[in-house]
Each structure stands twice: as structure tokens, then as C-alpha cells.
Amino acid sequence: MTTSAHSTSTFTTAHSKDNNHSDTLDALIVGAGFAGIYMLYKLLNLGLKVQVIEEGSGVGGTWYWNRYPGARCDVESMEYSYSFSKELLQDWTWSHRYSTQAEIMEYANHVVDTFGLRPYIKFNTKARSAHYDEARKEWEIKTDAGDLYRAHYNIMATGTLSSVNRPRFEGLDSFKGEWYLTGRWPKEGVDFSGKRVGIIGTGSSAVQATPVIAEQAGHLTVFQRTANYSIPARNEPLGAEEIDDIKANYPGIWARATKSRVGMGFIELGTKGALEATPEERELEFSKRWAKGGAGFGAAYTDILSNEAANETAAEYVKAKIREIVRDPITAKILSPEITLGCKRMCIDSGYYEAFNRDNVDLVDVGSAPIQRLVADGIQTTDGEYQLDIIVFAMGFDALTGALNAIDIRGRSGMALRDKWADGPRTYLGLASEGFPNMFTITGPGSPSVLSNVLRSIEHHVDWITDCITFIKNSECSEIEANFTAEDEWTQHVEDVAKDTLRYKCDSWYVGANIPGKKRVFLPYSGGLPVYREKCQDVVSKGYEGFVVS
Ligand code: NA7
């Protein structure tokens, strides 16, 4: 726990606390992460009978599970916050520019308790199946804990980066040491002291964990398959004056976030192309942003993610920084990415490159000499064997579709969602899928989700779903379902818009390339939040165009 602690006040909400779970619910929400929490709040305020089921024993979603050393948000805390309650914004105070996992958990719990939401969440309860009963026009949801819920609406708040990419290495069972997944970190923590530790992966999770584990372990070996770009976070405590200033200016910050492609009001977006600037101007601009730290580096120019030559200017700047920081030139070379900057999500670090200057840290390039198998004492690559006591798998997630496909979801005529999506997800606006009436996906595939400050995308989706449910209720209809043509056009549009970006060509989790056998499809919507919001609003204005309401 951090010492930022925050508030004692409670606000009142309009809902009643009675909730008879044996009756048909108005809505069943799967997941008590940030999406599920806000969805619950909104539907209770509509006076609906709602139940949330959550696999973990606490709220927070992916933050609940990702308690690995160094876990932190890479969006600034002051805007990685719900914006729906003015009181909450004033009441809560973050301690640092970028929050730790522990502080984010504290915040999630604070929100849940402030608004009296906890009684409506059943913990340690994993959704196993959700089947649509066409005759009753109800969803039937079964859980691993043996519950059966019936609900009019089935709302999937299952998260975008929540289904862990588990190791499939040959010989995993033969490894005699301990092994851990960053995405399922044990609550009691891990004692690395004096141990020979290996970490597989160099995405955000590993980049955050590496410097912290390096300080504790006897020796740390980082197994890197693909070098990625990392920008220093420059994390620091937030000063009282800065906090007061931000709190006084939240309306302006949210207004800026609403206009921003990525839903961030703090990031200063460049206004011209990198190639329009002179080399000296670029050097100055990149240096300014490197010194400030954070994701703003990638927003220095308008064309970094659309023009290869522009991208190269930013990439070269980072590579020069790596050479400057990392003392051993061979290590610096291996750490220097060959991929397009930003095509895999850029990392934000606190001492990542510096960690490789430590005597107890080594880098192994498993891109050129792949891991062959795990053996009793460690990892065997095509180049040799590495003796380890502990292995940390920081291998990412089955992004956007993994958590949904993990549940046996069946719509009309028993159609399985995972069969329908075998060649890639098909959604209308990332909110709904044809054949699955009254089911909504919060930040689902085909919506901006992971290409935005996900808190802004969550709030937008939850507000949209709430309005939609209100509309259905008021119109005395019982079903809403995406129509085939609208879904087809949207799915094609998501792909078409992505094609214009440099991210499209790169092997990343954005296209499902990290999961063996996953169909290569660009998963999030890359047209930006403002365009996306306008489209969603337009659909509503035209009487839920593209949906069948019956
Ligand atoms: P990422 O960004 O998907 O990173 C996973 C890392 O694991 C990445 O470096 C992968 O290398 C590596 N990986 C995956 N499978 C293997 C195998 N089989 N062998 C070696 N290395 C492997 O996941 P994170 O959890 O770090 O971050 C995910 C997001 O969470 C992040 O973007 C933030 O938004 C929060 P690869 O690049 O595929 O070669």
C-alpha cells in the first residue's frame, strides 16, 4: 500500500441494496475491473437488478492479477481516473505521476466502497458459459462456482489484456525451480534474494519488472526475442500545487481528452510532420519529450505512425539514447530495436536500459538463438543452457478476444462466439455481435480500447450501453442485436483504417501475432476516439442504425 491515502467520505447513490439473485436479473456483468465497476454503478442507478461475477477475490480486473514487481500504469494517474463523478475526482489524490499496481487497487476499492457496489459483486466466481435462451429472451450464465444466473442483458466486462499468454515450452514440467506468470502474480510475492532468475519477454511487463527484480536477485538473465522501444517514465511524486491545479482544471482536461485520438488530455500532440522539421528542430523536440518522459514521446509529430521515414527519425533518437545509456556496446546493440517504433506498444520504464549496466544482469538474444525447451535446471536455447532457480514468464496476453473466447458463449441457434470469430472477431462498433442479442462487450475488438486511455473508452462504452438499455426499456422492446450488414461493414472498416498505419504490418498482439494459431486480424479500431465517438452517436441519432430492435 502506498501512503497516498486518500479519503474517508462516501457519496450516496440512487439504488436500493435489495437484490434477489434467484430471480431473473436485468443484467449480469462478467468482470469487476474498471469496466465492470462503472457498468454496475450506472445500471444500479437506473434501478435495475444487477449482478457482477468476478474470478478474482477482489476488484481491479487485470490490475488485480498483475501484481508483479514494478507493475505500474503507463498513463498518468491524474487521468487514469474515472471522470464520471466530480466528487470522486476531488476526493481522491494520487501520490505519483504514474501509479503503482497497489495504489490502483486502492483506488478501485475506494470507488467500489464509496458507491456501495461491493454487495453486488460475487468474487471467486468465473463465468464458464453464457447461452442465449431464444424462447425466454434471456441469457443463462453458468459459473465454475456452480451458480446459474438468468439475465436479460449479458455484459462482458472481461478486459482487453486479461487472458494470459501461458508458456507452452517443451519441458516446462521438468523444470525443478519455481516459475511465475507476470499476469497471475502470487499475492504473497516472490522472494528473489540470492536467486538466479530468468525473465522471458521484453514487453511492458518485463520492462517494468526487470530493474526491480535486478535489485533483489542474485543474478537476472533477460531473454529477449524482439527488442522494443522504451521511453523513461520520469515518475515522481505529485506535488500538492500540481494536484490542486489539475483538480481545478478537470473540465478542461476532459475536454482535451475528448478531442484527442488517444483520449488523453495530458499528452501534448505534435501539430506537424517530422519531415517538415529540420534535423535540429527534431533533436530539440525529441529531447524535450525524452526529458519529460512518458508516452508523449510518440506524439511529437503527426506522421510517426503513418510514415516510415518520419518514424525512423524517432526510432533513431531512441537507439542513440540506448547506446548512450548502456555501457556494453554488444548489449546496447541487442537492445536496439529493428522494428518500427510504436508498432508494438511502446514501453514506459523506470531504469530499464540502466539495469543492463549492473554486474548481475545479462541479456540473451533468443531472437537469433531461440529457446528450445525448459530443462530441470533452467532454459536451453540453441546456443546453450542457462541455469536458473526462478523463471518469470512476461509473455503478454491473448489480447482483446482471449477473455471472451475463454467463455463458452452461445447466441442464436446455439452458435458459439468462438466459432463465429474463428477467422477474427466480427463486431459492430466493438460493442455487439450479430446473433448474440442483448449482449454487449465493453472495449471489445473493433473499438479503440487499447489504442486509447482505456478509462476514457470504458466510460464511453458504459455510457453508450446504459443509454441503449434505457432506450430499449422505454420503447418496450425486448431485444437489440447488431445486423449482419452493419457488422460486416464495420469489421471491414476496422481493417481498412488500420491498413493506413505502420502498426498493421508488424507482428504484435494488436494483430494477434503473439498467439500461435490466432488469425491475423487488426483487433482494435485505429480511427481514433473522436471519430469513433461520433460514429456511435450517429448510430443512436438514427434510431440505433445497424441494430435490429424488436
Ligand atoms: P507483451 O507486450 O505482449 O510482451 C510479451 C513479451 O514476451 C514480448 O517481448 C514477446 O516477444 C515475449 N514472448 C512471447 N512469447 C515468447 C516466446 N515463446 N519466447 C520468447 N519470448 C516470448 O506483453 P506485456 O505483458 O509485457 O505487455 C502487454 C501490455 O500490457 C502492454 O502493452 C501494456 O499495455 C500493458 P516478441 O515481441 O513476441 O518477440
Coordinates of C-alpha atoms and ligand atoms in Angstrom, one line a residue:
M1 CA 0.0 0.0 0.0
T2 CA 1.2 3.5 -0.7
T3 CA 0.9 6.3 1.8
S4 CA -1.2 8.4 -0.5
A5 CA -4.4 7.5 1.3
H6 CA -7.0 9.3 0.2
S7 CA -10.4 9.7 1.5
T8 CA -13.0 8.8 4.1
S9 CA -16.1 10.3 2.6
T10 CA -18.9 8.4 0.9
F11 CA -21.4 9.6 -1.7
T12 CA -25.0 8.5 -2.0
T13 CA -26.3 6.7 -5.0
A14 CA -29.9 6.2 -6.1
H15 CA -30.0 2.5 -6.0
S16 CA -31.5 0.2 -3.4
K17 CA -29.5 -2.6 -1.8
D18 CA -32.1 -5.3 -2.4
N19 CA -31.0 -7.8 -5.0
N20 CA -32.7 -11.1 -5.2
H21 CA -30.3 -13.3 -7.1
S22 CA -32.7 -16.2 -7.5
D23 CA -34.9 -14.1 -9.9
T24 CA -34.0 -13.2 -13.5
L25 CA -31.6 -10.3 -13.4
D26 CA -31.9 -7.3 -15.6
A27 CA -28.2 -7.6 -16.3
L28 CA -25.3 -9.9 -15.5
I29 CA -21.9 -8.3 -15.8
V30 CA -18.8 -10.5 -16.1
G31 CA -15.7 -8.9 -14.6
A32 CA -15.1 -6.4 -11.8
G33 CA -12.3 -4.4 -13.4
F34 CA -12.7 -0.8 -14.2
A35 CA -15.3 -1.5 -16.9
G36 CA -17.4 -3.8 -14.7
I37 CA -17.3 -1.4 -11.7
Y38 CA -18.6 1.6 -13.7
M39 CA -21.2 -0.5 -15.6
L40 CA -22.6 -1.8 -12.2
Y41 CA -22.7 1.8 -10.9
K42 CA -24.7 3.0 -13.9
L43 CA -27.1 0.2 -14.1
L44 CA -27.9 0.3 -10.3
N45 CA -28.6 4.0 -10.8
L46 CA -31.1 3.0 -13.5
G47 CA -32.8 1.0 -10.8
L48 CA -32.0 -2.3 -12.4
K49 CA -31.4 -5.7 -10.8
V50 CA -27.7 -6.4 -11.5
Q51 CA -25.1 -8.9 -10.5
V52 CA -21.4 -8.9 -11.2
I53 CA -19.3 -12.1 -11.2
E54 CA -15.6 -11.9 -10.8
E55 CA -12.9 -14.6 -11.0
G56 CA -10.6 -12.9 -8.5
S57 CA -11.1 -12.4 -4.8
G58 CA -11.1 -8.7 -5.2
V59 CA -11.9 -5.9 -7.7
G60 CA -9.5 -4.3 -10.2
G61 CA -9.5 -6.7 -13.1
T62 CA -6.2 -7.0 -14.8
W63 CA -4.6 -4.9 -12.1
Y64 CA -5.8 -7.5 -9.5
W65 CA -3.7 -10.2 -11.2
N66 CA -0.7 -8.2 -12.5
R67 CA 0.9 -7.6 -9.1
Y68 CA 4.4 -8.4 -10.4
P69 CA 7.3 -6.3 -9.1
G70 CA 7.4 -2.8 -10.7
A71 CA 3.8 -3.1 -12.1
R72 CA 2.7 0.4 -12.8
C73 CA 0.3 2.3 -15.1
D74 CA 1.8 4.0 -18.2
V75 CA -1.0 6.5 -18.4
E76 CA -0.6 9.4 -16.0
S77 CA -2.6 8.7 -12.8
M78 CA -4.5 12.0 -12.8
E79 CA -6.2 11.0 -16.0
Y80 CA -6.2 7.2 -15.4
S81 CA -9.2 8.0 -13.3
Y82 CA -12.9 7.9 -13.7
S83 CA -14.3 11.2 -14.8
F84 CA -18.0 10.5 -14.1
S85 CA -18.1 11.9 -10.5
K86 CA -16.9 15.4 -9.7
E87 CA -16.8 14.5 -6.0
L88 CA -14.6 11.4 -6.6
L89 CA -12.2 13.5 -8.7
Q90 CA -11.8 16.0 -5.9
D91 CA -11.9 13.4 -3.1
W92 CA -9.2 11.1 -4.4
T93 CA -5.5 12.0 -4.5
W94 CA -2.9 10.0 -6.4
S95 CA 0.6 10.0 -4.9
H96 CA 2.7 9.7 -8.1
R97 CA 2.6 10.7 -11.7
Y98 CA 2.4 7.0 -12.6
S99 CA 0.6 4.8 -10.1
T100 CA 1.8 1.5 -8.8
Q101 CA -0.5 -1.5 -9.1
A102 CA -1.0 -1.3 -5.3
E103 CA -2.3 2.2 -5.5
I104 CA -4.5 1.5 -8.5
M105 CA -6.0 -1.4 -6.4
E106 CA -6.6 1.0 -3.6
Y107 CA -8.4 3.4 -5.9
A108 CA -10.6 0.6 -7.4
N109 CA -11.6 -0.5 -3.9
H110 CA -12.2 3.1 -2.9
V111 CA -14.6 3.6 -5.8
V112 CA -16.4 0.3 -5.1
D113 CA -16.9 1.1 -1.4
T114 CA -17.7 4.8 -1.9
F115 CA -20.6 4.0 -4.1
G116 CA -21.7 0.9 -2.2
L117 CA -21.1 -1.5 -5.0
R118 CA -19.4 -4.4 -3.2
P119 CA -22.6 -6.2 -2.2
Y120 CA -23.4 -6.7 -5.9
I121 CA -20.2 -8.5 -6.8
K122 CA -19.7 -12.2 -6.3
F123 CA -16.0 -12.9 -6.1
N124 CA -14.1 -16.1 -6.8
T125 CA -16.6 -16.8 -9.5
K126 CA -15.6 -17.5 -13.0
A127 CA -18.0 -17.4 -15.9
R128 CA -17.9 -20.8 -17.6
S129 CA -20.7 -20.4 -20.2
A130 CA -23.3 -17.9 -21.3
H131 CA -26.1 -19.3 -23.5
Y132 CA -28.9 -17.3 -25.1
D133 CA -32.3 -18.8 -24.5
E134 CA -34.3 -17.6 -27.5
A135 CA -37.7 -18.6 -26.2
R136 CA -37.3 -16.7 -23.0
K137 CA -35.1 -14.0 -24.5
E138 CA -32.7 -14.4 -21.6
W139 CA -29.1 -15.2 -21.1
E140 CA -28.3 -18.2 -19.0
I141 CA -24.8 -17.8 -17.3
K142 CA -23.1 -20.7 -15.5
T143 CA -20.1 -20.3 -13.4
D144 CA -17.3 -22.5 -12.2
A145 CA -18.6 -22.0 -8.6
G146 CA -21.8 -23.8 -9.7
D147 CA -24.1 -20.8 -10.0
L148 CA -26.7 -20.3 -12.6
Y149 CA -27.9 -16.8 -13.4
R150 CA -30.6 -15.8 -15.8
A151 CA -30.3 -12.2 -17.1
H152 CA -31.9 -10.1 -19.8
Y153 CA -28.6 -8.4 -20.7
N154 CA -25.3 -10.1 -20.7
I155 CA -22.4 -7.6 -20.4
M156 CA -18.9 -8.7 -20.9
A157 CA -16.5 -6.5 -19.0
T158 CA -13.8 -9.1 -19.3
G159 CA -10.9 -6.8 -20.2
T160 CA -8.6 -6.4 -23.2
L161 CA -5.4 -7.5 -21.7
S162 CA -6.6 -10.1 -19.2
S163 CA -6.3 -13.5 -20.7
V164 CA -2.6 -14.5 -20.1
N165 CA -0.4 -16.0 -22.8
R166 CA 0.7 -19.0 -20.9
P167 CA 4.1 -20.7 -21.7
R168 CA 3.9 -23.6 -24.0
F169 CA 7.6 -24.5 -23.9
E170 CA 8.5 -28.2 -24.1
G171 CA 9.9 -29.4 -20.8
L172 CA 8.0 -26.9 -18.6
D173 CA 7.1 -29.7 -16.2
S174 CA 10.6 -30.9 -15.9
F175 CA 11.9 -27.5 -14.6
K176 CA 12.7 -28.1 -10.9
G177 CA 12.7 -24.4 -9.9
E178 CA 9.8 -22.0 -9.3
W179 CA 8.1 -20.3 -12.2
Y180 CA 5.6 -17.4 -12.3
L181 CA 3.4 -15.5 -14.8
T182 CA 3.5 -11.7 -14.5
G183 CA -0.2 -11.7 -15.3
R184 CA -1.0 -14.1 -12.5
W185 CA 1.4 -13.0 -9.8
P186 CA 1.0 -14.5 -6.3
K187 CA -0.4 -12.2 -3.7
E188 CA 2.3 -13.2 -1.2
G189 CA 5.0 -12.0 -3.6
V190 CA 8.2 -13.8 -4.6
D191 CA 11.5 -13.8 -2.8
F192 CA 14.2 -13.4 -5.4
S193 CA 17.1 -12.8 -2.9
G194 CA 20.2 -14.6 -3.9
K195 CA 18.4 -16.5 -6.7
R196 CA 19.3 -17.0 -10.3
V197 CA 16.3 -15.6 -12.1
G198 CA 15.4 -15.6 -15.8
I199 CA 12.7 -13.4 -17.3
I200 CA 11.2 -14.3 -20.7
G201 CA 9.8 -11.3 -22.6
T202 CA 10.7 -7.7 -23.1
G203 CA 7.3 -6.1 -23.4
S204 CA 5.9 -3.6 -20.9
S205 CA 5.6 -6.1 -18.0
A206 CA 9.2 -7.3 -18.3
V207 CA 10.5 -3.8 -18.9
Q208 CA 8.8 -2.7 -15.6
A209 CA 9.8 -5.9 -13.7
T210 CA 13.5 -6.1 -14.8
P211 CA 15.0 -3.2 -12.8
V212 CA 13.1 -4.2 -9.7
I213 CA 14.0 -7.9 -9.9
A214 CA 17.6 -7.0 -10.7
E215 CA 17.9 -5.2 -7.4
Q216 CA 16.7 -8.2 -5.5
A217 CA 18.0 -11.2 -7.4
G218 CA 21.5 -12.8 -7.1
H219 CA 21.5 -12.8 -10.9
L220 CA 19.0 -11.9 -13.6
T221 CA 19.0 -13.1 -17.2
V222 CA 16.7 -11.3 -19.6
F223 CA 15.6 -13.5 -22.5
Q224 CA 14.7 -11.1 -25.4
R225 CA 13.1 -12.3 -28.6
T226 CA 12.4 -8.9 -30.1
A227 CA 13.8 -5.6 -28.8
N228 CA 11.2 -2.9 -28.2
Y229 CA 11.4 0.8 -27.6
S230 CA 11.1 2.1 -24.1
I231 CA 10.8 5.7 -23.0
P232 CA 11.7 6.8 -19.5
A233 CA 8.7 7.5 -17.3
R234 CA 10.4 10.1 -15.2
N235 CA 8.0 9.1 -12.5
E236 CA 7.9 11.3 -9.4
P237 CA 5.6 12.2 -6.5
L238 CA 2.9 14.6 -7.4
G239 CA 3.3 18.0 -5.7
A240 CA 0.3 19.5 -3.7
E241 CA 0.3 22.5 -6.0
E242 CA 0.2 20.4 -9.2
I243 CA -2.6 18.3 -7.8
D244 CA -4.7 21.3 -6.9
D245 CA -4.1 22.8 -10.3
I246 CA -5.2 19.6 -12.1
K247 CA -8.2 19.2 -9.8
A248 CA -9.3 22.8 -10.5
N249 CA -8.9 22.2 -14.3
Y250 CA -10.5 18.8 -14.8
P251 CA -13.3 20.1 -17.1
G252 CA -10.6 21.4 -19.5
I253 CA -8.6 18.2 -19.2
W254 CA -11.6 16.0 -20.1
A255 CA -12.5 18.4 -22.9
R256 CA -9.0 18.0 -24.3
A257 CA -9.1 14.2 -23.8
T258 CA -12.4 14.1 -25.7
K259 CA -10.7 15.7 -28.7
S260 CA -7.6 13.5 -28.5
R261 CA -7.3 10.5 -30.8
V262 CA -6.0 8.5 -27.8
G263 CA -8.3 10.0 -25.2
M264 CA -5.5 11.7 -23.2
G265 CA -5.7 15.3 -22.1
F266 CA -2.2 15.4 -20.7
I267 CA -0.3 14.5 -23.9
E268 CA 0.8 17.4 -26.0
L269 CA 0.1 16.3 -29.6
G270 CA 2.5 17.5 -32.2
T271 CA 0.9 19.5 -35.0
K272 CA 3.2 18.9 -37.9
G273 CA 5.0 16.1 -39.6
A274 CA 8.6 15.0 -38.6
L275 CA 9.9 15.6 -42.1
E276 CA 8.6 19.1 -42.1
A277 CA 11.0 19.9 -39.2
T278 CA 14.8 20.4 -39.6
P279 CA 17.1 17.8 -38.0
E280 CA 17.9 20.4 -35.3
E281 CA 14.3 21.1 -34.6
R282 CA 13.6 17.3 -34.3
E283 CA 16.5 16.8 -32.0
L284 CA 15.2 19.6 -29.8
E285 CA 11.6 18.3 -29.8
F286 CA 12.6 14.7 -29.1
S287 CA 15.0 15.8 -26.4
K288 CA 12.3 17.8 -24.7
R289 CA 9.9 14.9 -24.8
W290 CA 12.6 12.4 -23.7
A291 CA 13.3 14.6 -20.7
K292 CA 9.6 14.9 -19.8
G293 CA 9.2 11.2 -20.1
G294 CA 6.1 9.1 -20.9
A295 CA 4.0 8.3 -24.0
G296 CA 4.1 11.9 -25.2
F297 CA 7.4 11.0 -27.0
G298 CA 5.5 9.1 -29.7
A299 CA 3.1 12.1 -30.2
A300 CA 5.9 14.5 -31.1
Y301 CA 4.9 14.5 -34.8
T302 CA 1.7 13.7 -36.6
D303 CA 3.2 11.2 -39.0
I304 CA 5.3 9.0 -36.7
L305 CA 2.8 6.1 -37.0
S306 CA 2.0 6.6 -40.7
N307 CA 5.3 7.5 -42.5
E308 CA 8.3 5.2 -42.3
A309 CA 10.8 7.9 -42.8
A310 CA 9.2 10.0 -40.1
N311 CA 9.1 7.0 -37.8
E312 CA 12.8 6.4 -38.4
T313 CA 13.7 9.8 -37.0
A314 CA 12.1 9.0 -33.7
A315 CA 13.5 5.4 -33.7
E316 CA 17.0 6.6 -34.3
Y317 CA 16.7 9.1 -31.4
V318 CA 15.8 6.2 -29.0
K319 CA 18.6 4.0 -30.4
A320 CA 21.1 6.7 -29.8
K321 CA 19.8 7.0 -26.2
I322 CA 20.2 3.3 -25.7
R323 CA 23.9 3.5 -26.9
E324 CA 24.4 6.4 -24.6
I325 CA 22.9 4.6 -21.5
V326 CA 24.1 1.0 -21.9
R327 CA 27.8 0.7 -21.4
D328 CA 28.5 -2.6 -23.1
P329 CA 28.2 -1.9 -26.9
I330 CA 27.1 -5.5 -27.7
T331 CA 24.3 -5.4 -25.1
A332 CA 23.3 -2.0 -26.5
K333 CA 23.2 -3.3 -30.0
I334 CA 21.0 -6.3 -29.0
L335 CA 18.7 -3.9 -27.1
S336 CA 18.3 -1.6 -30.1
P337 CA 15.0 -2.4 -31.8
E338 CA 14.9 -3.2 -35.5
I339 CA 11.1 -2.9 -35.6
T340 CA 9.1 0.2 -36.4
L341 CA 8.7 2.5 -33.3
G342 CA 5.2 2.1 -31.9
C343 CA 4.2 -0.9 -34.0
K344 CA 4.4 -3.0 -30.8
R345 CA 3.1 -0.9 -27.9
M346 CA 6.0 1.3 -26.7
C347 CA 7.1 0.7 -23.1
I348 CA 7.5 3.3 -20.4
D349 CA 10.2 2.4 -18.0
S350 CA 12.0 3.4 -14.8
G351 CA 15.6 2.4 -15.2
Y352 CA 15.2 -0.4 -17.8
Y353 CA 18.2 0.2 -20.0
E354 CA 20.3 1.3 -16.9
A355 CA 19.6 -2.2 -15.4
F356 CA 21.9 -3.8 -18.1
N357 CA 24.9 -1.9 -16.6
R358 CA 24.6 -3.9 -13.4
D359 CA 27.0 -6.8 -12.9
N360 CA 24.2 -9.2 -12.0
V361 CA 22.1 -8.6 -15.2
D362 CA 22.7 -10.4 -18.6
L363 CA 20.8 -10.1 -21.8
V364 CA 20.3 -13.2 -24.0
D365 CA 19.1 -12.8 -27.6
V366 CA 16.6 -15.6 -28.1
G367 CA 15.6 -13.9 -31.4
S368 CA 18.7 -15.3 -33.0
A369 CA 19.1 -18.3 -30.8
P370 CA 15.6 -19.4 -29.8
I371 CA 14.5 -21.2 -26.6
Q372 CA 14.4 -24.9 -27.4
R373 CA 13.0 -26.2 -24.2
L374 CA 13.0 -25.9 -20.4
V375 CA 15.2 -28.4 -18.6
A376 CA 15.4 -29.4 -14.9
D377 CA 17.9 -26.6 -14.1
G378 CA 16.8 -23.8 -16.4
I379 CA 16.4 -22.9 -20.1
Q380 CA 18.0 -24.4 -23.1
T381 CA 18.4 -22.3 -26.2
T382 CA 20.0 -23.3 -29.5
D383 CA 23.2 -21.6 -28.1
G384 CA 23.5 -23.1 -24.7
E385 CA 21.9 -23.8 -21.3
Y386 CA 21.1 -21.2 -18.6
Q387 CA 20.9 -22.4 -15.0
L388 CA 18.0 -20.8 -13.2
D389 CA 16.2 -21.1 -9.8
I390 CA 13.2 -19.0 -10.9
I391 CA 11.7 -18.2 -14.3
V392 CA 9.3 -15.3 -14.8
F393 CA 7.1 -15.5 -17.9
A394 CA 6.3 -12.0 -19.0
M395 CA 4.8 -13.2 -22.3
G396 CA 1.8 -11.0 -22.6
F397 CA -1.9 -11.7 -23.3
D398 CA -4.3 -13.1 -25.8
A399 CA -5.4 -9.6 -26.4
L400 CA -9.0 -8.4 -26.9
T401 CA -10.5 -11.8 -27.9
G402 CA -8.9 -14.2 -25.4
A403 CA -11.0 -13.5 -22.4
L404 CA -14.2 -13.6 -24.4
N405 CA -13.3 -16.8 -26.2
A406 CA -12.4 -18.4 -22.9
I407 CA -16.1 -18.5 -22.0
D408 CA -18.5 -20.8 -23.9
I409 CA -20.7 -18.0 -25.3
R410 CA -23.5 -19.2 -27.5
G411 CA -26.1 -17.0 -29.2
R412 CA -29.0 -17.8 -31.5
S413 CA -29.3 -21.4 -32.6
G414 CA -26.5 -22.3 -30.3
M415 CA -23.9 -20.5 -32.4
A416 CA -20.6 -20.3 -30.5
L417 CA -18.9 -16.9 -30.5
R418 CA -15.5 -18.6 -30.7
D419 CA -16.6 -20.4 -33.9
K420 CA -18.1 -17.2 -35.3
W421 CA -14.8 -15.4 -34.6
A422 CA -12.5 -18.3 -35.8
D423 CA -11.3 -16.0 -38.7
G424 CA -11.1 -13.0 -36.5
P425 CA -13.6 -11.1 -34.4
R426 CA -16.7 -9.7 -36.1
T427 CA -18.4 -6.9 -34.2
Y428 CA -20.5 -3.8 -34.7
L429 CA -18.6 -0.9 -33.1
G430 CA -16.8 -3.4 -30.8
L431 CA -20.0 -3.3 -28.7
A432 CA -22.1 -6.1 -30.1
S433 CA -22.1 -9.1 -32.4
E434 CA -24.8 -10.3 -34.8
G435 CA -26.5 -13.5 -33.4
F436 CA -25.9 -12.5 -29.8
P437 CA -28.8 -10.3 -28.8
N438 CA -28.7 -8.3 -25.7
M439 CA -25.0 -9.0 -25.2
F440 CA -22.5 -6.1 -25.0
T441 CA -18.7 -6.1 -25.0
I442 CA -17.1 -3.2 -23.1
T443 CA -14.0 -2.1 -25.1
G444 CA -14.5 -5.1 -27.3
P445 CA -12.5 -5.9 -30.5
G446 CA -13.2 -3.3 -33.2
S447 CA -13.3 -0.4 -30.7
P448 CA -10.4 2.0 -29.8
S449 CA -9.9 0.2 -26.5
V450 CA -6.1 -0.4 -26.2
L451 CA -5.3 2.4 -28.6
S452 CA -6.6 4.9 -26.1
N453 CA -6.6 5.7 -22.4
V454 CA -8.8 2.8 -21.6
L455 CA -10.6 4.6 -18.8
R456 CA -12.0 7.1 -21.4
S457 CA -13.0 4.2 -23.7
I458 CA -14.6 2.3 -20.8
E459 CA -16.6 5.3 -19.7
H460 CA -17.8 6.0 -23.3
H461 CA -18.9 2.4 -23.8
V462 CA -20.6 2.1 -20.5
D463 CA -22.5 5.4 -21.0
W464 CA -23.5 4.2 -24.5
I465 CA -24.7 0.8 -23.3
T466 CA -26.6 2.5 -20.4
D467 CA -28.4 4.8 -22.9
C468 CA -29.1 1.8 -25.1
I469 CA -30.6 -0.2 -22.3
T470 CA -32.7 2.8 -21.3
F471 CA -33.9 3.2 -24.9
I472 CA -34.9 -0.5 -25.1
K473 CA -36.7 -0.2 -21.8
N474 CA -38.6 2.9 -22.8
S475 CA -39.5 1.6 -26.2
E476 CA -41.0 -1.5 -24.6
C477 CA -38.9 -3.7 -26.8
S478 CA -37.0 -6.7 -25.5
E479 CA -34.1 -7.4 -27.9
I480 CA -31.4 -5.4 -29.6
E481 CA -29.0 -7.1 -32.0
A482 CA -26.4 -6.0 -34.5
N483 CA -27.4 -6.6 -38.1
F484 CA -25.2 -8.6 -40.4
T485 CA -24.6 -5.8 -42.9
A486 CA -23.7 -3.2 -40.3
E487 CA -21.3 -5.6 -38.6
D488 CA -19.8 -6.6 -41.9
E489 CA -19.1 -3.0 -42.9
W490 CA -17.7 -2.1 -39.5
T491 CA -15.4 -5.1 -39.4
Q492 CA -14.1 -4.2 -42.9
H493 CA -13.8 -0.6 -41.8
V494 CA -11.7 -1.5 -38.8
E495 CA -9.3 -3.4 -41.1
D496 CA -9.2 -0.7 -43.8
V497 CA -8.4 2.1 -41.3
A498 CA -5.6 0.0 -39.7
K499 CA -4.0 -0.6 -43.2
D500 CA -3.0 3.0 -43.3
T501 CA -1.0 2.8 -40.2
L502 CA 2.5 1.4 -39.7
R503 CA 1.2 -0.9 -36.9
Y504 CA -0.6 -3.0 -39.5
K505 CA 2.5 -4.7 -40.9
C506 CA 4.2 -5.5 -37.6
D507 CA 3.9 -8.8 -35.7
S508 CA 2.3 -7.7 -32.4
W509 CA -0.6 -8.5 -30.1
Y510 CA -2.6 -5.8 -31.9
V511 CA -2.9 -8.3 -34.8
G512 CA -2.9 -11.4 -32.6
A513 CA 0.6 -12.4 -33.9
N514 CA 1.8 -13.3 -30.4
I515 CA -0.6 -16.2 -30.0
P516 CA 0.2 -19.3 -32.1
G517 CA -2.7 -20.1 -34.4
K518 CA -4.6 -16.9 -33.8
K519 CA -5.9 -15.4 -37.1
R520 CA -4.1 -12.3 -38.1
V521 CA -6.6 -9.5 -37.9
F522 CA -6.1 -5.9 -36.6
L523 CA -8.1 -6.1 -33.4
P524 CA -8.6 -2.5 -32.1
Y525 CA -10.1 0.4 -34.0
S526 CA -7.4 2.8 -35.1
G527 CA -9.5 5.7 -36.4
G528 CA -9.2 7.5 -33.1
L529 CA -11.6 8.2 -30.3
P530 CA -13.3 11.4 -31.6
V531 CA -14.2 9.8 -34.9
Y532 CA -15.3 6.6 -33.2
R533 CA -17.5 8.5 -30.7
E534 CA -19.1 10.5 -33.5
K535 CA -20.0 7.2 -35.2
C536 CA -21.5 5.8 -32.1
Q537 CA -23.5 8.9 -31.5
D538 CA -24.6 8.9 -35.1
V539 CA -25.9 5.4 -34.8
V540 CA -28.0 6.5 -31.8
S541 CA -29.3 9.6 -33.5
K542 CA -30.5 7.4 -36.4
G543 CA -32.5 5.2 -34.1
Y544 CA -29.8 2.7 -33.4
E545 CA -29.0 2.3 -37.1
G546 CA -27.4 -1.0 -37.8
F547 CA -29.1 -2.7 -35.0
V548 CA -32.4 -4.7 -35.1
V549 CA -34.6 -3.7 -32.2
S550 CA -37.5 -6.0 -31.6
Ligands
NA7_1 P1 3.8 -8.0 -24.5 O1 4.0 -6.6 -24.8 O2 3.0 -8.9 -25.4 O3 5.2 -8.7 -24.4 C1 5.4 -10.1 -24.3 C2 6.9 -10.4 -24.5 O4 7.1 -11.8 -24.4 C3 7.4 -9.9 -25.8 O5 8.7 -9.4 -25.6 C4 7.5 -11.3 -26.6 O6 8.4 -11.3 -27.6 C5 7.8 -12.2 -25.5 N1 7.5 -13.6 -25.8 C6 6.2 -14.1 -26.0 N2 6.3 -15.4 -26.3 C7 7.7 -15.7 -26.3 C8 8.4 -16.9 -26.5 N3 7.8 -18.0 -26.8 N4 9.7 -16.8 -26.5 C9 10.3 -15.7 -26.1 N5 9.7 -14.6 -25.9 C10 8.4 -14.6 -26.0 O7 3.2 -8.3 -23.0 P2 3.3 -7.4 -21.7 O8 2.6 -8.2 -20.6 O9 4.7 -7.1 -21.5 O10 2.5 -6.1 -22.0 C11 1.2 -6.2 -22.6 C12 0.5 -4.9 -22.4 O11 0.1 -4.8 -21.1 C13 1.4 -3.7 -22.6 O12 1.5 -3.3 -23.9 C14 0.6 -2.6 -21.8 O13 -0.4 -2.1 -22.5 C15 0.1 -3.4 -20.6 P3 8.0 -10.9 -29.1 O14 7.9 -9.4 -29.1 O15 6.7 -11.5 -29.4 O16 9.1 -11.4 -30.0

